Amino acid sequence: MQIRNTAVRYGVAAQLFHWSIVVLIITQVILAEKADGLPLGPAKIAVLAQHKSVGMTIFMLAVVRLLWRFVNPVPPLPSGMPAWQRVAAHISHGALYALILITPLFGWLMSSARNFPVSWFGVFTFPDLVQPDKARYEFFHGAHELVAKTLVVIAIVHALAALKHQFLDRDGLLRRMLPVKPRQ
Ligand code: HEM
Ligand code: HEM
């Protein structure tokens, strides 16, 4: 078991960060949909509290994940990958990193502007980032929705690209991010 990345594979730490954030983002979309279908009341507030706690977990994991990436270089893309795909991979990975920070940050700013506290599963409360203000709340509400949707769209394209590499190009790209033995 290799904790750190090697020259050809992602290590266990990078894999854990990647797949736990994937699961949590799917959870976020399900919770947001659930809250959307509920009338304003205690049930909706409870689902949104879960959404906020899970979202702040993603934020903290994303910060640690990026720090880990700085001290632990990632494996270079497989040789033989066309230049445009390299550029696309770098841009989409950069965008995904930015979005897993910005989306929860905008959610946090939205809640602060609405004067709703952001608690982490009732264990502790994050500080408010801005003064409550209706126009500010509306801005961050719209911004949170926009970046969340952008994140989902880029993640789907990214996942399809990974599957294409694995199953059509057969260059073993997906296996680099999975806890399976590399093919010889
Ligand atoms: C990566 C993390 C997150 C994702 C992918 C995400 C995604 C979403 C989505 C798709 C919606 C529905 C959009 C809409 O129709 O308005 C939503 C709503 C919401 N999110 Fe997040 N969110 C994340 C993090 C957070 C965080 C950290 C907070 C607060 C601390 C938060 C607070 C909210 C609130 C309060 C709503 C409901 C807005 C309303 O009143 O309609 N979100 N989120
Ligand atoms: C919300 C969903 C997702 C997010 C935010 C995300 C984010 C990322 C990021 C930021 C990287 C770059 C890692 C680095 O080099 O530091 C990456 C790599 C990767 N992702 Fe995802 N990902 C998501 C979903 C998926 C899914 C569903 C799959 C598989 C179907 C997948 C497969 C991969 C693979 C194979 C790599 C490694 C590419 C390489 O070998 O260079 N990802 N992902």
mmCIF file of C-alpha atoms and ligand atoms in Angstrom:
data_model
loop_
_atom_site.group_PDB
_atom_site.id
_atom_site.type_symbol
_atom_site.label_atom_id
_atom_site.label_comp_id
_atom_site.label_asym_id
_atom_site.label_seq_id
_atom_site.Cartn_x
_atom_site.Cartn_y
_atom_site.Cartn_z
ATOM 1 C CA MET A 1 0.000 0.000 0.000
ATOM 2 C CA GLN A 2 1.562 3.236 -1.179
ATOM 3 C CA ILE A 3 0.376 6.334 0.721
ATOM 4 C CA ARG A 4 2.140 8.836 -1.536
ATOM 5 C CA ASN A 5 1.757 9.205 -5.302
ATOM 6 C CA THR A 6 4.341 7.420 -7.424
ATOM 7 C CA ALA A 7 5.577 8.374 -10.902
ATOM 8 C CA VAL A 8 2.769 6.292 -12.466
ATOM 9 C CA ARG A 9 -0.056 6.089 -9.898
ATOM 10 C CA TYR A 10 -2.005 8.098 -7.340
ATOM 11 C CA GLY A 11 -1.288 6.962 -3.777
ATOM 12 C CA VAL A 12 -3.844 5.912 -1.175
ATOM 13 C CA ALA A 13 -4.089 9.431 0.312
ATOM 14 C CA ALA A 14 -4.899 11.113 -3.041
ATOM 15 C CA GLN A 15 -7.372 8.313 -3.854
ATOM 16 C CA LEU A 16 -9.133 8.677 -0.512
ATOM 17 C CA PHE A 17 -9.419 12.449 -0.979
ATOM 18 C CA HIS A 18 -10.703 12.019 -4.544
ATOM 19 C CA TRP A 19 -13.358 9.364 -3.894
ATOM 20 C CA SER A 20 -14.592 10.692 -0.544
ATOM 21 C CA ILE A 21 -15.170 14.118 -2.124
ATOM 22 C CA VAL A 22 -16.991 12.457 -5.066
ATOM 23 C CA VAL A 23 -19.351 10.637 -2.647
ATOM 24 C CA LEU A 24 -19.909 13.805 -0.593
ATOM 25 C CA ILE A 25 -20.707 15.905 -3.694
ATOM 26 C CA ILE A 26 -23.319 13.340 -4.786
ATOM 27 C CA THR A 27 -24.746 13.507 -1.235
ATOM 28 C CA GLN A 28 -24.850 17.312 -1.511
ATOM 29 C CA VAL A 29 -26.870 17.271 -4.710
ATOM 30 C CA ILE A 30 -29.341 14.738 -3.215
ATOM 31 C CA LEU A 31 -29.730 16.827 -0.011
ATOM 32 C CA ALA A 32 -30.195 20.060 -2.021
ATOM 33 C CA GLU A 33 -32.894 18.379 -4.138
ATOM 34 C CA LYS A 34 -34.588 17.032 -1.002
ATOM 35 C CA ALA A 35 -34.588 20.484 0.650
ATOM 36 C CA ASP A 36 -35.930 22.041 -2.549
ATOM 37 C CA GLY A 37 -38.986 19.751 -2.459
ATOM 38 C CA LEU A 38 -39.885 20.645 1.164
ATOM 39 C CA PRO A 39 -42.001 23.603 2.326
ATOM 40 C CA LEU A 40 -40.288 26.164 4.572
ATOM 41 C CA GLY A 41 -40.292 24.636 8.070
ATOM 42 C CA PRO A 42 -38.277 22.544 10.539
ATOM 43 C CA ALA A 43 -37.877 19.566 8.154
ATOM 44 C CA LYS A 44 -36.370 21.767 5.422
ATOM 45 C CA ILE A 45 -34.082 23.555 7.924
ATOM 46 C CA ALA A 46 -32.872 20.140 9.204
ATOM 47 C CA VAL A 47 -32.023 18.921 5.668
ATOM 48 C CA LEU A 48 -30.267 22.205 4.909
ATOM 49 C CA ALA A 49 -28.286 21.876 8.160
ATOM 50 C CA GLN A 50 -27.051 18.471 6.904
ATOM 51 C CA HIS A 51 -26.294 20.011 3.490
ATOM 52 C CA LYS A 52 -24.280 22.777 5.163
ATOM 53 C CA SER A 53 -22.345 20.331 7.402
ATOM 54 C CA VAL A 54 -21.505 18.007 4.503
ATOM 55 C CA GLY A 55 -20.594 21.036 2.355
ATOM 56 C CA MET A 56 -18.200 22.387 4.997
ATOM 57 C CA THR A 57 -16.670 18.893 5.242
ATOM 58 C CA ILE A 58 -15.963 19.071 1.493
ATOM 59 C CA PHE A 59 -14.424 22.526 1.993
ATOM 60 C CA MET A 60 -12.061 21.312 4.753
ATOM 61 C CA LEU A 61 -11.150 18.144 2.831
ATOM 62 C CA ALA A 62 -10.450 20.226 -0.289
ATOM 63 C CA VAL A 63 -8.053 22.491 1.644
ATOM 64 C CA VAL A 64 -6.140 19.512 3.101
ATOM 65 C CA ARG A 65 -6.212 17.761 -0.297
ATOM 66 C CA LEU A 66 -4.604 20.759 -2.005
ATOM 67 C CA LEU A 67 -1.944 21.070 0.719
ATOM 68 C CA TRP A 68 -1.184 17.357 0.276
ATOM 69 C CA ARG A 69 -0.916 17.885 -3.484
ATOM 70 C CA PHE A 70 1.662 20.658 -3.001
ATOM 71 C CA VAL A 71 3.972 18.391 -0.994
ATOM 72 C CA ASN A 72 3.259 15.282 -3.078
ATOM 73 C CA PRO A 73 3.525 15.786 -6.859
ATOM 74 C CA VAL A 74 0.933 13.969 -8.988
ATOM 75 C CA PRO A 75 1.895 11.378 -11.612
ATOM 76 C CA PRO A 76 2.319 12.902 -15.085
ATOM 77 C CA LEU A 77 -0.419 12.127 -17.627
ATOM 78 C CA PRO A 78 0.200 8.956 -19.677
ATOM 79 C CA SER A 79 2.704 9.505 -22.491
ATOM 80 C CA GLY A 80 1.118 9.476 -25.917
ATOM 81 C CA MET A 81 -1.881 11.531 -24.808
ATOM 82 C CA PRO A 82 -2.624 14.195 -27.482
ATOM 83 C CA ALA A 83 -1.652 17.781 -26.565
ATOM 84 C CA TRP A 84 -5.259 19.044 -26.581
ATOM 85 C CA GLN A 85 -6.267 16.360 -24.097
ATOM 86 C CA ARG A 86 -3.394 17.318 -21.793
ATOM 87 C CA VAL A 87 -4.520 20.940 -21.886
ATOM 88 C CA ALA A 88 -8.163 19.889 -21.308
ATOM 89 C CA ALA A 89 -7.153 17.654 -18.379
ATOM 90 C CA HIS A 90 -5.106 20.425 -16.719
ATOM 91 C CA ILE A 91 -7.842 23.023 -17.171
ATOM 92 C CA SER A 92 -10.629 20.735 -15.923
ATOM 93 C CA HIS A 93 -8.625 19.508 -12.913
ATOM 94 C CA GLY A 94 -7.782 23.123 -12.020
ATOM 95 C CA ALA A 95 -11.432 24.107 -12.411
ATOM 96 C CA LEU A 96 -12.590 21.188 -10.237
ATOM 97 C CA TYR A 97 -10.145 22.139 -7.464
ATOM 98 C CA ALA A 98 -11.326 25.757 -7.640
ATOM 99 C CA LEU A 99 -14.999 24.714 -7.598
ATOM 100 C CA ILE A 100 -14.750 22.360 -4.604
ATOM 101 C CA LEU A 101 -13.451 25.394 -2.670
ATOM 102 C CA ILE A 102 -15.635 28.149 -4.158
ATOM 103 C CA THR A 103 -18.979 26.281 -4.026
ATOM 104 C CA PRO A 104 -18.919 25.673 -0.248
ATOM 105 C CA LEU A 105 -17.383 29.125 0.309
ATOM 106 C CA PHE A 106 -20.319 30.771 -1.509
ATOM 107 C CA GLY A 107 -22.736 28.597 0.519
ATOM 108 C CA TRP A 108 -21.041 29.809 3.703
ATOM 109 C CA LEU A 109 -21.195 33.451 2.503
ATOM 110 C CA MET A 110 -24.881 32.978 1.598
ATOM 111 C CA SER A 111 -25.718 31.635 5.062
ATOM 112 C CA SER A 112 -23.749 34.434 6.774
ATOM 113 C CA ALA A 113 -25.534 37.083 4.677
ATOM 114 C CA ARG A 114 -28.881 35.535 5.688
ATOM 115 C CA ASN A 115 -27.799 35.506 9.358
ATOM 116 C CA PHE A 116 -28.134 31.693 9.514
ATOM 117 C CA PRO A 117 -25.277 30.073 11.487
ATOM 118 C CA VAL A 118 -23.153 27.395 9.783
ATOM 119 C CA SER A 119 -22.743 24.534 12.229
ATOM 120 C CA TRP A 120 -20.694 21.399 11.616
ATOM 121 C CA PHE A 121 -23.095 18.596 12.619
ATOM 122 C CA GLY A 122 -23.843 20.532 15.821
ATOM 123 C CA VAL A 123 -20.271 20.018 17.036
ATOM 124 C CA PHE A 124 -19.034 23.581 16.440
ATOM 125 C CA THR A 125 -20.117 26.685 14.556
ATOM 126 C CA PHE A 126 -18.132 28.437 11.825
ATOM 127 C CA PRO A 127 -17.805 32.221 12.180
ATOM 128 C CA ASP A 128 -19.957 34.490 10.014
ATOM 129 C CA LEU A 129 -17.992 35.863 7.072
ATOM 130 C CA VAL A 130 -20.091 38.946 6.249
ATOM 131 C CA GLN A 131 -22.717 41.189 7.826
ATOM 132 C CA PRO A 132 -26.320 40.142 7.138
ATOM 133 C CA ASP A 133 -27.718 41.938 4.110
ATOM 134 C CA LYS A 134 -30.608 40.984 1.792
ATOM 135 C CA ALA A 135 -28.966 42.011 -1.500
ATOM 136 C CA ARG A 136 -25.734 40.250 -0.508
ATOM 137 C CA TYR A 137 -27.706 37.116 0.407
ATOM 138 C CA GLU A 138 -29.431 37.116 -2.974
ATOM 139 C CA PHE A 139 -26.124 37.565 -4.784
ATOM 140 C CA PHE A 140 -24.453 34.628 -2.994
ATOM 141 C CA HIS A 141 -27.586 32.484 -3.352
ATOM 142 C CA GLY A 142 -27.462 32.900 -7.136
ATOM 143 C CA ALA A 143 -23.662 32.506 -7.179
ATOM 144 C CA HIS A 144 -23.817 29.306 -5.077
ATOM 145 C CA GLU A 145 -26.390 27.777 -7.419
ATOM 146 C CA LEU A 146 -24.368 28.761 -10.517
ATOM 147 C CA VAL A 147 -21.023 27.379 -9.287
ATOM 148 C CA ALA A 148 -22.679 24.203 -7.910
ATOM 149 C CA LYS A 149 -24.251 23.509 -11.312
ATOM 150 C CA THR A 150 -20.968 24.278 -13.102
ATOM 151 C CA LEU A 151 -19.203 21.857 -10.751
ATOM 152 C CA VAL A 152 -21.693 19.085 -11.546
ATOM 153 C CA VAL A 153 -21.398 19.638 -15.330
ATOM 154 C CA ILE A 154 -17.564 19.678 -15.318
ATOM 155 C CA ALA A 155 -17.474 16.624 -13.014
ATOM 156 C CA ILE A 156 -19.714 14.668 -15.425
ATOM 157 C CA VAL A 157 -17.542 15.561 -18.452
ATOM 158 C CA HIS A 158 -14.435 14.702 -16.381
ATOM 159 C CA ALA A 159 -15.895 11.306 -15.378
ATOM 160 C CA LEU A 160 -16.860 10.534 -19.002
ATOM 161 C CA ALA A 161 -13.320 11.438 -20.118
ATOM 162 C CA ALA A 162 -11.844 9.111 -17.468
ATOM 163 C CA LEU A 163 -14.139 6.254 -18.612
ATOM 164 C CA LYS A 164 -13.252 6.878 -22.283
ATOM 165 C CA HIS A 165 -9.544 6.619 -21.439
ATOM 166 C CA GLN A 166 -10.028 3.434 -19.485
ATOM 167 C CA PHE A 167 -12.400 1.559 -21.781
ATOM 168 C CA LEU A 168 -11.892 2.980 -25.300
ATOM 169 C CA ASP A 169 -8.249 4.104 -25.280
ATOM 170 C CA ARG A 170 -7.329 1.380 -22.754
ATOM 171 C CA ASP A 171 -4.468 3.436 -21.328
ATOM 172 C CA GLY A 172 -5.203 2.397 -17.720
ATOM 173 C CA LEU A 173 -5.984 5.963 -16.590
ATOM 174 C CA LEU A 174 -8.856 5.063 -14.248
ATOM 175 C CA ARG A 175 -6.808 2.347 -12.561
ATOM 176 C CA ARG A 176 -4.291 4.999 -11.493
ATOM 177 C CA MET A 177 -7.004 6.442 -9.237
ATOM 178 C CA LEU A 178 -8.283 3.062 -7.954
ATOM 179 C CA PRO A 179 -6.922 0.737 -5.240
ATOM 180 C CA VAL A 180 -6.168 -1.999 -7.793
ATOM 181 C CA LYS A 181 -2.857 -3.421 -8.937
ATOM 182 C CA PRO A 182 -1.384 -1.643 -11.977
ATOM 183 C CA ARG A 183 -1.395 -3.836 -15.088
ATOM 184 C CA GLN A 184 2.042 -4.962 -16.134
HETATM 185 C C1 HEM B 1 -19.362 21.339 -2.691
HETATM 186 C C2 HEM B 1 -20.282 21.687 -1.816
HETATM 187 C C3 HEM B 1 -21.694 22.073 -2.170
HETATM 188 C C4 HEM B 1 -22.457 21.734 -3.261
HETATM 189 C C5 HEM B 1 -22.088 20.854 -4.459
HETATM 190 C C6 HEM B 1 -23.741 22.397 -3.092
HETATM 191 C C7 HEM B 1 -24.790 22.308 -3.991
HETATM 192 C C8 HEM B 1 -26.007 22.948 -3.852
HETATM 193 C C9 HEM B 1 -27.077 22.897 -4.808
HETATM 194 C C10 HEM B 1 -27.028 22.154 -6.152
HETATM 195 C C11 HEM B 1 -28.100 23.635 -4.309
HETATM 196 C C12 HEM B 1 -29.441 23.890 -4.972
HETATM 197 C C13 HEM B 1 -29.330 25.180 -5.719
HETATM 198 C C14 HEM B 1 -30.562 26.004 -5.662
HETATM 199 O O1 HEM B 1 -31.549 25.576 -6.263
HETATM 200 O O2 HEM B 1 -30.548 27.067 -5.008
HETATM 201 C C15 HEM B 1 -27.704 24.145 -3.022
HETATM 202 C C16 HEM B 1 -28.483 24.926 -2.203
HETATM 203 C C17 HEM B 1 -28.079 25.408 -0.975
HETATM 204 N N1 HEM B 1 -26.830 25.302 -0.429
HETATM 205 FE FE1 HEM B 1 -25.299 24.226 -1.164
HETATM 206 N N2 HEM B 1 -23.737 23.109 -1.916
HETATM 207 C C18 HEM B 1 -22.501 22.929 -1.329
HETATM 208 C C19 HEM B 1 -22.081 23.499 -0.133
HETATM 209 C C20 HEM B 1 -22.848 24.310 0.680
HETATM 210 C C21 HEM B 1 -22.396 24.909 1.923
HETATM 211 C C22 HEM B 1 -21.013 24.712 2.559
HETATM 212 C C23 HEM B 1 -23.426 25.660 2.411
HETATM 213 C C24 HEM B 1 -23.519 26.510 3.658
HETATM 214 C C25 HEM B 1 -22.628 26.584 4.575
HETATM 215 C C26 HEM B 1 -24.540 25.516 1.484
HETATM 216 C C27 HEM B 1 -25.781 26.103 1.651
HETATM 217 C C28 HEM B 1 -26.839 25.948 0.793
HETATM 218 C C29 HEM B 1 -28.164 26.484 1.050
HETATM 219 C C30 HEM B 1 -28.600 27.274 2.313
HETATM 220 C C31 HEM B 1 -28.947 26.130 -0.058
HETATM 221 C C32 HEM B 1 -30.436 26.419 -0.274
HETATM 222 C C33 HEM B 1 -30.625 27.716 -0.949
HETATM 223 C C34 HEM B 1 -32.106 28.010 -1.052
HETATM 224 O O3 HEM B 1 -32.619 28.630 -0.150
HETATM 225 O O4 HEM B 1 -32.681 27.618 -2.074
HETATM 226 N N3 HEM B 1 -24.144 24.696 0.433
HETATM 227 N N4 HEM B 1 -26.404 23.717 -2.781
HETATM 228 C C1 HEM B 2 -17.549 15.396 -8.144
HETATM 229 C C2 HEM B 2 -16.841 14.636 -8.792
HETATM 230 C C3 HEM B 2 -15.346 14.726 -9.082
HETATM 231 C C4 HEM B 2 -14.412 15.675 -8.771
HETATM 232 C C5 HEM B 2 -14.612 16.981 -8.019
HETATM 233 C C6 HEM B 2 -13.129 15.195 -9.301
HETATM 234 C C7 HEM B 2 -11.924 15.891 -9.205
HETATM 235 C C8 HEM B 2 -10.725 15.464 -9.698
HETATM 236 C C9 HEM B 2 -9.488 16.201 -9.670
HETATM 237 C C10 HEM B 2 -9.343 17.605 -9.082
HETATM 238 C C11 HEM B 2 -8.525 15.435 -10.218
HETATM 239 C C12 HEM B 2 -7.063 15.804 -10.401
HETATM 240 C C13 HEM B 2 -6.248 15.140 -9.344
HETATM 241 C C14 HEM B 2 -4.821 15.661 -9.336
HETATM 242 O O1 HEM B 2 -4.096 15.451 -10.311
HETATM 243 O O2 HEM B 2 -4.442 16.283 -8.317
HETATM 244 C C15 HEM B 2 -9.134 14.183 -10.609
HETATM 245 C C16 HEM B 2 -8.482 13.128 -11.191
HETATM 246 C C17 HEM B 2 -9.112 11.978 -11.634
HETATM 247 N N1 HEM B 2 -10.465 11.700 -11.593
HETATM 248 FE FE1 HEM B 2 -11.891 12.823 -10.757
HETATM 249 N N2 HEM B 2 -13.320 13.969 -9.897
HETATM 250 C C18 HEM B 2 -14.663 13.649 -9.792
HETATM 251 C C19 HEM B 2 -15.288 12.524 -10.250
HETATM 252 C C20 HEM B 2 -14.669 11.489 -10.904
HETATM 253 C C21 HEM B 2 -15.313 10.282 -11.390
HETATM 254 C C22 HEM B 2 -16.813 9.969 -11.219
HETATM 255 C C23 HEM B 2 -14.347 9.529 -11.990
HETATM 256 C C24 HEM B 2 -14.454 8.182 -12.685
HETATM 257 C C25 HEM B 2 -15.413 7.799 -13.458
HETATM 258 C C26 HEM B 2 -13.095 10.240 -11.872
HETATM 259 C C27 HEM B 2 -11.866 9.798 -12.323
HETATM 260 C C28 HEM B 2 -10.663 10.452 -12.159
HETATM 261 C C29 HEM B 2 -9.391 9.913 -12.595
HETATM 262 C C30 HEM B 2 -9.156 8.563 -13.265
HETATM 263 C C31 HEM B 2 -8.419 10.863 -12.263
HETATM 264 C C32 HEM B 2 -6.912 10.772 -12.508
HETATM 265 C C33 HEM B 2 -6.537 11.280 -13.845
HETATM 266 C C34 HEM B 2 -5.056 11.030 -14.083
HETATM 267 O O3 HEM B 2 -4.665 9.863 -14.024
HETATM 268 O O4 HEM B 2 -4.297 11.983 -14.279
HETATM 269 N N3 HEM B 2 -13.322 11.434 -11.213
HETATM 270 N N4 HEM B 2 -10.486 14.235 -10.295
#
